[in-house]
Short mmCIF file of C-alpha atoms in Angstrom, two decimals:
data_model
loop_
_atom_site.label_atom_id
_atom_site.label_comp_id
_atom_site.label_asym_id
_atom_site.label_seq_id
_atom_site.Cartn_x
_atom_site.Cartn_y
_atom_site.Cartn_z
CA MET A 1 0.00 0.00 0.00
CA THR A 2 1.16 3.48 -0.75
CA ALA A 3 0.09 6.98 0.19
CA ASN A 4 -3.63 7.38 -0.29
CA HIS A 5 -4.64 10.94 0.23
CA GLU A 6 -8.19 10.04 1.11
CA HIS A 7 -6.68 8.87 4.38
CA TYR A 8 -5.99 12.48 5.24
CA HIS A 9 -9.65 13.35 5.61
CA HIS A 10 -10.27 13.02 9.31
CA PRO A 11 -13.69 14.48 10.11
CA GLU A 12 -12.40 16.17 13.27
CA THR A 13 -9.47 17.79 11.43
CA GLU A 14 -11.75 19.03 8.65
CA ARG A 15 -14.18 20.49 11.20
CA HIS A 16 -11.33 22.42 12.81
CA SER A 17 -9.98 23.63 9.47
CA ALA A 18 -13.45 24.80 8.48
CA ALA A 19 -13.92 26.66 11.77
CA ARG A 20 -10.47 28.23 11.57
CA THR A 21 -11.13 29.37 8.00
CA LYS A 22 -14.45 30.89 9.03
CA ALA A 23 -12.74 32.57 11.99
CA ILE A 24 -10.13 34.19 9.75
CA GLU A 25 -12.69 35.32 7.18
CA SER A 26 -15.04 36.74 9.81
CA LEU A 27 -12.25 38.59 11.63
CA LEU A 28 -10.97 40.15 8.39
CA LEU A 29 -14.54 41.23 7.73
CA GLU A 30 -15.00 42.74 11.18
CA LYS A 31 -11.79 44.71 10.87
CA GLY A 32 -13.04 46.19 7.61
CA ILE A 33 -10.29 44.55 5.54
CA ILE A 34 -12.65 42.60 3.29
CA GLY A 35 -16.35 42.93 2.43
CA SER A 36 -19.17 40.57 3.32
CA ASP A 37 -19.40 39.51 -0.33
CA THR A 38 -15.66 39.26 -1.07
CA VAL A 39 -15.07 35.53 -0.79
CA ASP A 40 -18.37 34.70 -2.53
CA LYS A 41 -17.48 37.02 -5.41
CA VAL A 42 -14.07 35.38 -5.81
CA ILE A 43 -15.64 31.92 -5.88
CA THR A 44 -18.24 33.03 -8.43
CA PHE A 45 -15.54 34.63 -10.56
CA PHE A 46 -13.82 31.28 -11.02
CA GLU A 47 -17.16 29.59 -11.74
CA THR A 48 -18.15 32.07 -14.44
CA ASP A 49 -15.14 33.98 -15.79
CA MET A 50 -11.99 31.92 -15.31
CA GLY A 51 -12.40 28.26 -16.15
CA PRO A 52 -11.32 25.60 -18.65
CA LEU A 53 -14.06 26.57 -21.11
CA ASN A 54 -11.84 29.54 -22.02
CA GLY A 55 -8.93 27.29 -22.93
CA ALA A 56 -11.26 25.00 -24.89
CA LYS A 57 -12.41 27.96 -27.00
CA VAL A 58 -8.78 28.85 -27.72
CA VAL A 59 -8.01 25.27 -28.78
CA ALA A 60 -11.10 24.90 -30.97
CA ARG A 61 -10.27 28.18 -32.70
CA ALA A 62 -6.68 27.08 -33.29
CA TRP A 63 -8.00 23.86 -34.84
CA THR A 64 -10.20 25.73 -37.28
CA GLU A 65 -8.18 28.87 -38.08
CA PRO A 66 -4.59 28.20 -39.23
CA GLN A 67 -3.65 31.88 -38.93
CA PHE A 68 -4.85 32.01 -35.32
CA ARG A 69 -2.96 28.80 -34.56
CA GLU A 70 0.25 30.32 -35.94
CA TRP A 71 -0.28 33.48 -33.83
CA LEU A 72 -1.13 31.41 -30.75
CA LEU A 73 2.10 29.44 -30.96
CA ARG A 74 4.23 32.50 -31.77
CA ASP A 75 2.76 34.98 -29.24
CA SER A 76 0.40 33.06 -26.97
CA THR A 77 -0.24 35.90 -24.51
CA ALA A 78 -1.38 38.32 -27.22
CA ALA A 79 -3.42 35.71 -29.08
CA VAL A 80 -5.43 34.62 -26.02
CA ALA A 81 -5.77 38.22 -24.77
CA SER A 82 -7.43 39.03 -28.13
CA MET A 83 -10.19 36.62 -27.04
CA GLY A 84 -10.51 38.38 -23.68
CA PHE A 85 -8.44 35.89 -21.69
CA PHE A 86 -6.01 37.76 -19.48
CA GLY A 87 -5.56 38.50 -15.79
CA ALA A 88 -4.07 37.02 -12.64
CA GLU A 89 -1.77 34.07 -13.37
CA GLY A 90 -2.25 34.63 -17.09
CA GLU A 91 0.03 37.61 -17.57
CA HIS A 92 2.51 35.50 -19.55
CA ILE A 93 1.19 32.46 -21.39
CA ARG A 94 2.94 29.91 -23.55
CA VAL A 95 1.04 27.33 -25.58
CA VAL A 96 2.91 24.22 -26.77
CA ALA A 97 1.37 22.08 -29.51
CA ASN A 98 1.14 18.31 -29.58
CA GLU A 99 1.84 16.84 -33.01
CA PRO A 100 2.34 13.35 -34.41
CA GLY A 101 5.31 11.89 -32.52
CA VAL A 102 5.45 14.66 -29.85
CA HIS A 103 3.45 14.86 -26.63
CA HIS A 104 3.76 17.68 -24.08
CA LEU A 105 3.12 17.54 -20.33
CA ILE A 106 2.93 20.48 -17.91
CA VAL A 107 4.19 20.43 -14.32
CA CYS A 108 5.20 22.92 -11.65
CA THR A 109 7.79 21.13 -9.53
CA LEU A 110 8.22 24.06 -7.10
CA CYS A 111 4.55 24.83 -6.45
CA SER A 112 1.38 24.85 -8.56
CA CYS A 113 1.71 27.56 -11.25
CA TYR A 114 -1.23 27.32 -13.63
CA PRO A 115 -2.79 29.50 -16.40
CA TRP A 116 -5.90 30.69 -14.50
CA PRO A 117 -7.53 32.74 -17.30
CA LEU A 118 -7.40 29.72 -19.65
CA LEU A 119 -7.88 26.72 -17.36
CA GLY A 120 -9.20 28.13 -14.09
CA LEU A 121 -7.75 26.75 -10.87
CA PRO A 122 -5.52 23.67 -10.81
CA PRO A 123 -7.03 20.30 -9.95
CA TYR A 124 -5.67 18.39 -6.97
CA TRP A 125 -3.48 16.02 -8.96
CA PHE A 126 -1.53 18.96 -10.39
CA LYS A 127 -0.89 20.42 -6.91
CA ASP A 128 0.04 17.12 -5.34
CA PRO A 129 3.75 16.48 -4.61
CA VAL A 130 3.51 12.95 -6.05
CA TYR A 131 2.59 14.23 -9.52
CA ARG A 132 5.15 17.03 -9.27
CA ALA A 133 7.90 14.59 -8.30
CA ARG A 134 7.11 11.89 -10.82
CA ALA A 135 6.09 13.94 -13.89
CA ALA A 136 9.65 15.29 -13.90
CA ILE A 137 11.39 11.92 -13.99
CA GLU A 138 8.88 9.38 -15.37
CA PRO A 139 6.19 11.18 -17.38
CA ARG A 140 5.27 8.09 -19.39
CA ALA A 141 4.56 6.06 -16.27
CA VAL A 142 2.55 8.96 -14.81
CA LEU A 143 0.45 9.27 -17.96
CA ARG A 144 -0.28 5.55 -17.84
CA GLU A 145 -1.76 6.09 -14.37
CA PHE A 146 -4.10 8.67 -15.88
CA GLY A 147 -5.08 6.03 -18.47
CA LEU A 148 -3.06 7.50 -21.34
CA ASP A 149 -0.64 5.16 -23.09
CA ILE A 150 1.84 7.13 -25.17
CA PRO A 151 3.23 4.94 -27.99
CA ALA A 152 6.91 4.06 -27.70
CA GLY A 153 7.72 6.03 -30.84
CA THR A 154 6.24 9.28 -29.47
CA GLU A 155 8.61 11.51 -27.54
CA ILE A 156 7.48 13.26 -24.38
CA ARG A 157 8.52 16.81 -23.51
CA VAL A 158 7.93 18.08 -19.99
CA TRP A 159 7.57 21.79 -19.16
CA ASP A 160 8.27 23.04 -15.63
CA SER A 161 6.58 26.38 -14.85
CA SER A 162 9.47 27.69 -12.75
CA ALA A 163 9.28 31.42 -13.61
CA GLN A 164 6.67 33.84 -15.02
CA ILE A 165 5.30 31.69 -17.85
CA ARG A 166 2.11 29.68 -17.44
CA TYR A 167 1.74 26.79 -19.90
CA MET A 168 -1.09 25.20 -21.82
CA VAL A 169 -0.99 22.25 -24.23
CA LEU A 170 -2.67 22.54 -27.61
CA PRO A 171 -3.93 18.97 -28.10
CA GLU A 172 -4.17 17.39 -31.53
CA ARG A 173 -7.51 17.67 -33.27
CA PRO A 174 -9.31 14.31 -33.07
CA ALA A 175 -9.87 12.34 -36.25
CA GLY A 176 -13.28 12.56 -37.86
CA THR A 177 -13.93 16.18 -36.89
CA ALA A 178 -13.47 17.77 -40.30
CA GLY A 179 -16.19 20.29 -40.96
CA MET A 180 -17.27 20.52 -37.33
CA SER A 181 -18.09 23.97 -35.97
CA MET A 182 -16.42 25.69 -33.00
CA ALA A 183 -19.48 24.88 -30.90
CA GLU A 184 -19.17 21.21 -31.76
CA LEU A 185 -15.41 21.13 -31.17
CA VAL A 186 -15.29 22.91 -27.79
CA PRO A 187 -16.80 19.98 -25.80
CA LEU A 188 -14.07 17.68 -27.16
CA VAL A 189 -11.39 19.79 -25.46
CA THR A 190 -11.20 18.43 -21.93
CA PRO A 191 -9.24 20.22 -19.18
CA GLY A 192 -6.85 17.26 -19.02
CA SER A 193 -6.11 17.51 -22.74
CA MET A 194 -4.83 21.07 -22.19
CA GLN A 195 -2.52 19.91 -19.38
CA GLY A 196 -1.19 16.91 -21.30
CA ILE A 197 -2.67 14.11 -19.16
CA GLU A 198 -5.15 13.03 -21.84
CA LEU A 199 -6.01 13.53 -25.51
CA ALA A 200 -8.90 15.57 -26.82
CA ARG A 201 -12.06 13.50 -26.69
CA PRO A 202 -12.68 11.35 -29.78
CA VAL A 203 -15.93 11.88 -31.62
CA ALA A 204 -18.55 9.39 -30.44
CA SER A 205 -19.09 6.77 -33.12
CA THR A 206 -22.72 6.31 -34.09
CA MET B 1 18.64 21.39 2.28
CA ARG B 2 14.92 21.78 1.81
CA VAL B 3 13.00 18.91 0.28
CA GLN B 4 10.38 21.41 -0.93
CA HIS B 5 12.98 22.84 -3.34
CA ASN B 6 13.81 19.37 -4.62
CA VAL B 7 10.45 17.72 -5.29
CA GLY B 8 11.10 16.97 -8.98
CA GLY B 9 12.42 13.40 -9.27
CA ILE B 10 11.71 12.10 -5.76
CA GLN B 11 11.13 8.36 -6.03
CA GLY B 12 9.11 5.86 -4.03
CA LEU B 13 6.05 8.06 -3.49
CA GLY B 14 3.59 5.56 -4.94
CA PRO B 15 0.77 6.18 -7.43
CA VAL B 16 -0.24 9.64 -8.54
CA TRP B 17 -3.34 10.99 -6.83
CA THR B 18 -5.57 11.43 -9.88
CA GLU B 19 -8.16 13.59 -8.06
CA ARG B 20 -9.59 16.03 -10.62
CA ARG B 21 -11.52 18.23 -8.22
CA ILE B 22 -10.07 21.64 -7.33
CA PHE B 23 -11.42 21.61 -3.78
CA VAL B 24 -12.22 18.48 -1.79
CA GLU B 25 -13.72 20.20 1.27
CA PRO B 26 -16.01 23.26 1.26
CA TRP B 27 -13.68 25.24 3.54
CA GLU B 28 -10.86 24.98 0.98
CA GLU B 29 -12.76 27.20 -1.43
CA ARG B 30 -13.27 29.77 1.34
CA ILE B 31 -9.57 29.93 2.30
CA PHE B 32 -8.71 30.23 -1.39
CA GLY B 33 -11.07 33.23 -1.54
CA VAL B 34 -9.30 34.77 1.47
CA HIS B 35 -5.97 34.26 -0.30
CA VAL B 36 -7.20 36.04 -3.45
CA ALA B 37 -8.49 38.87 -1.26
CA MET B 38 -5.04 39.21 0.35
CA MET B 39 -3.43 39.23 -3.11
CA GLY B 40 -5.84 41.81 -4.49
CA LEU B 41 -5.45 44.11 -1.49
CA GLY B 42 -1.65 43.87 -1.56
CA ILE B 43 -1.53 42.25 1.88
CA TRP B 44 0.69 39.48 0.62
CA ARG B 45 2.29 38.06 -2.51
CA TRP B 46 2.78 34.56 -3.87
CA THR B 47 6.29 34.72 -2.47
CA ASP B 48 4.91 35.04 1.06
CA LEU B 49 2.75 31.93 0.62
CA ARG B 50 5.63 30.01 -0.95
CA LYS B 51 8.05 30.97 1.83
CA LYS B 52 5.58 29.58 4.35
CA ALA B 53 5.14 26.31 2.42
CA GLU B 54 8.86 25.96 1.79
CA SER B 55 9.76 26.46 5.45
CA MET B 56 7.37 23.77 6.72
CA ASN B 57 8.55 20.57 8.29
CA PRO B 58 9.03 18.43 5.14
CA ILE B 59 7.07 15.51 6.60
CA ASP B 60 4.10 17.83 7.18
CA TYR B 61 4.58 19.27 3.69
CA PHE B 62 4.01 15.83 2.19
CA THR B 63 1.18 14.76 4.47
CA ASN B 64 -0.86 17.98 4.63
CA ARG B 65 -3.28 18.61 1.80
CA TYR B 66 -2.61 21.61 -0.44
CA TYR B 67 -5.11 23.96 1.18
CA GLU B 68 -4.12 22.84 4.67
CA LYS B 69 -0.73 24.38 3.88
CA TRP B 70 -2.46 27.54 2.65
CA LEU B 71 -4.59 27.79 5.78
CA GLY B 72 -1.54 27.44 8.03
CA GLY B 73 0.47 29.91 5.96
CA ILE B 74 -2.30 32.51 5.80
CA GLU B 75 -3.01 32.35 9.53
CA ALA B 76 0.67 32.62 10.48
CA PHE B 77 1.26 35.52 8.08
CA LEU B 78 -1.77 37.51 9.27
CA VAL B 79 -0.67 37.13 12.89
CA GLU B 80 3.02 37.87 12.26
CA ASN B 81 2.15 40.99 10.32
CA GLY B 82 -0.32 42.34 12.85
CA TYR B 83 -3.53 41.96 10.81
CA LEU B 84 -5.02 39.50 13.31
CA ASP B 85 -4.22 38.39 16.81
CA GLY B 86 -3.49 34.72 17.45
CA ALA B 87 -5.64 34.66 20.57
CA GLU B 88 -8.64 36.17 18.79
CA ILE B 89 -8.38 33.54 16.02
CA GLU B 90 -8.30 30.80 18.67
CA ALA B 91 -11.28 32.29 20.51
CA ARG B 92 -13.32 32.74 17.34
CA THR B 93 -12.47 29.23 16.14
CA SER B 94 -13.66 27.75 19.44
CA ALA B 95 -16.83 29.82 19.34
CA ILE B 96 -17.60 28.59 15.80
CA LEU B 97 -16.89 24.98 16.79
CA ASN B 98 -19.43 25.34 19.59
CA ALA B 99 -22.05 27.22 17.54
CA ALA B 100 -21.82 27.61 13.79
CA ASP B 101 -23.70 30.92 13.94
CA ALA B 102 -21.21 32.48 16.34
CA VAL B 103 -20.11 35.03 13.74
CA PRO B 104 -21.33 38.63 14.09
CA GLN B 105 -22.94 40.03 10.94
CA VAL B 106 -21.09 43.16 9.81
CA PRO B 107 -20.85 44.79 6.38
CA GLY B 108 -17.05 44.99 6.23
CA SER B 109 -15.37 47.03 3.52
CA ASP B 110 -17.48 48.12 0.56
CA ALA B 111 -14.47 48.99 -1.56
CA ALA B 112 -12.42 45.84 -1.00
CA THR B 113 -14.38 43.45 -3.21
CA GLY B 114 -14.09 45.69 -6.27
CA ARG B 115 -10.33 45.99 -5.83
CA ILE B 116 -9.98 42.23 -5.49
CA VAL B 117 -12.04 41.38 -8.59
CA ASP B 118 -10.11 44.08 -10.44
CA TYR B 119 -6.86 42.30 -9.51
CA LEU B 120 -8.21 39.07 -11.04
CA TRP B 121 -9.00 40.85 -14.32
CA ARG B 122 -5.85 42.96 -14.40
CA GLY B 123 -3.27 40.47 -13.13
CA ASP B 124 0.05 41.36 -11.60
CA SER B 125 2.93 40.79 -13.99
CA PRO B 126 6.47 40.38 -12.66
CA GLU B 127 7.73 41.95 -15.91
CA ARG B 128 10.12 44.86 -15.39
CA GLU B 129 12.29 47.02 -17.59
CA LEU B 130 15.33 45.17 -18.87
CA GLY B 131 18.37 46.86 -17.32
CA CYS B 132 20.99 45.21 -19.52
CA ALA B 133 21.09 42.84 -22.47
CA PRO B 134 20.69 39.11 -21.76
CA SER B 135 24.09 37.38 -21.48
CA PHE B 136 23.02 34.23 -23.31
CA GLN B 137 21.52 33.50 -26.70
CA VAL B 138 19.49 30.67 -28.16
CA GLY B 139 21.75 27.63 -28.53
CA ASP B 140 24.17 28.61 -25.74
CA ALA B 141 25.19 25.87 -23.32
CA VAL B 142 24.47 26.97 -19.75
CA ARG B 143 24.83 25.43 -16.33
CA ALA B 144 22.68 26.11 -13.27
CA THR B 145 24.65 27.19 -10.23
CA VAL B 146 25.09 24.99 -7.18
CA TYR B 147 23.95 26.64 -3.96
CA GLU B 148 21.49 26.31 -1.12
CA PRO B 149 18.70 28.90 -1.13
CA TRP B 150 18.12 30.90 2.05
CA ASN B 151 14.35 30.43 2.22
CA HIS B 152 12.76 30.68 -1.23
CA THR B 153 13.97 29.85 -4.69
CA ARG B 154 12.72 29.67 -8.28
CA LEU B 155 15.45 27.24 -9.33
CA PRO B 156 14.18 23.66 -9.00
CA GLY B 157 16.76 21.81 -6.92
CA MET B 158 17.22 18.95 -9.37
CA LEU B 159 18.66 21.41 -11.91
CA ARG B 160 21.51 22.67 -9.70
CA GLY B 161 24.85 21.98 -11.34
CA LYS B 162 23.17 20.57 -14.46
CA ALA B 163 23.92 21.77 -17.98
CA GLY B 164 21.30 22.54 -20.61
CA VAL B 165 20.83 24.56 -23.77
CA VAL B 166 19.05 27.91 -24.10
CA ASP B 167 15.94 27.24 -26.19
CA LEU B 168 14.34 30.68 -25.96
CA VAL B 169 15.22 34.09 -24.51
CA TYR B 170 12.09 35.69 -23.08
CA GLU B 171 11.58 39.33 -23.91
CA GLY B 172 12.12 41.78 -21.07
CA ALA B 173 13.12 41.11 -17.49
CA TYR B 174 11.18 39.56 -14.63
CA HIS B 175 11.34 40.16 -10.93
CA LEU B 176 13.05 37.34 -9.05
CA PRO B 177 11.73 37.37 -5.47
CA GLU B 178 14.53 35.27 -3.99
CA ALA B 179 16.32 36.89 -1.06
CA GLY B 180 19.31 36.04 1.07
CA PRO B 181 19.69 36.62 4.83
CA ASP B 182 19.68 40.42 4.28
CA GLY B 183 16.15 40.22 2.88
CA ASN B 184 17.07 41.97 -0.37
CA GLU B 185 15.40 40.29 -3.34
CA ALA B 186 17.44 39.45 -6.42
CA GLY B 187 15.17 41.72 -8.49
CA PRO B 188 14.63 41.93 -12.24
CA GLY B 189 16.63 39.84 -14.68
CA PRO B 190 16.37 38.03 -17.99
CA VAL B 191 14.69 34.62 -18.04
CA TYR B 192 15.44 31.77 -20.43
CA SER B 193 13.65 28.62 -21.46
CA VAL B 194 16.39 26.04 -20.95
CA ARG B 195 16.18 22.56 -22.42
CA PHE B 196 17.71 19.82 -20.27
CA ASP B 197 18.38 16.29 -21.49
CA PRO B 198 16.58 13.98 -19.03
CA ALA B 199 19.63 11.67 -19.14
CA ALA B 200 21.73 14.58 -17.85
CA LEU B 201 19.29 15.04 -14.96
CA TRP B 202 18.51 11.45 -14.09
CA GLY B 203 21.24 9.29 -15.64
CA ALA B 204 20.19 5.71 -16.19
CA LEU B 205 16.86 6.44 -14.45
CA ALA B 206 15.75 8.65 -17.35
CA GLU B 207 12.70 7.16 -19.03
CA PRO B 208 13.08 5.99 -22.66
CA GLY B 209 11.35 8.47 -24.94
CA HIS B 210 11.44 11.31 -22.37
CA ALA B 211 13.02 13.65 -24.89
CA ALA B 212 13.32 16.93 -23.04
CA PHE B 213 12.78 18.65 -19.72
CA TYR B 214 12.27 22.40 -20.11
CA ALA B 215 12.52 24.86 -17.25
CA ASP B 216 12.28 28.65 -17.16
CA VAL B 217 15.46 29.85 -15.49
CA TRP B 218 16.55 33.32 -14.42
CA GLU B 219 19.98 34.43 -15.62
CA HIS B 220 20.77 34.91 -11.92
CA TYR B 221 21.06 31.11 -11.67
CA LEU B 222 23.06 30.47 -14.85
CA GLU B 223 26.68 30.39 -15.88
CA PRO B 224 28.26 29.38 -19.21
CA ALA B 225 28.76 25.62 -19.53
#
């Protein structure tokens, strides 16, 4: 048996953490440092304005507009800002494109740097030290644990967000999607496909 | 040596936790909101949070969940910097544990929320004016310096002493918030995308087909190889 993080949920510990969090928030409120709606507004912001749907729109557009794709890979920050995606943790963006024989994977070995305006907040696996440790040294084995088998002939490139740049993967366009509209393509672009842990969703066969 | 600076490449940790949720307990979302508020109001910076996480007992670092580290870091910072009093946090926590409605209803600051949401839209770039030309060009062989950081670093530990090749020179200069014992931060400098050969990092442990490990490295950490 190895580390299972579910073991770390002890009801008593969680109850204390929840109370301590509420204590801090309520004291900051009483001292006039934050407003009564501050934390709710922040939470709503990430539900409505900064989430992986933004990144999916960027990907779908790059799949359908070769000129946009070229701009996106040359000057990612400007290209995504032109679609309104900019802000905290998205000041400097770099998009790397998967292609036949090349697969990219994103990690932040020092912390959890992530392109908020494109992908929202990082999921737990990305923040967890086990992923951060192992993606650096054995990305192929890590991807297998996510259910993605990268063929032996495909090389893997790993990107560590150790400075100002926040990374996103441009996944390959799935087969059988020729002629599909942006609206049809966007749902194929999963959050994981823009982090490199999975491929864009294949079109359901009928 | 701090394990937190050397996470990349640690072996024997077992399977990856493939949890795709962002928050696994409701309170985690609330403490994240408090963190964003502190960022937007200029109360603290990412560096302050990272210093707290990097100075933890390494065993606790690996066993505490992500937002448990944030909660501990936020509380300690607010007390150390005089925003809140440790005793009042304890008292309020106990009161809430005994009665969930033990929180007085007050309006707080009207202006704060707008400033905080504005920060999310505007961002906070570490880009600064470039004081001097970058020393390295694309294709140059470089080596990361060998040293022990004082309390915070942006050079992943597994790269120390390793040689790579400059793949891209980023435009401009970026603030490097690493400080020594005097507290003075290294400040703005050029940043490079450096390509490392996994075999140079991991030797025989490098995985077949792992073609490249790229890191963004400040010139501050580099010397010619």
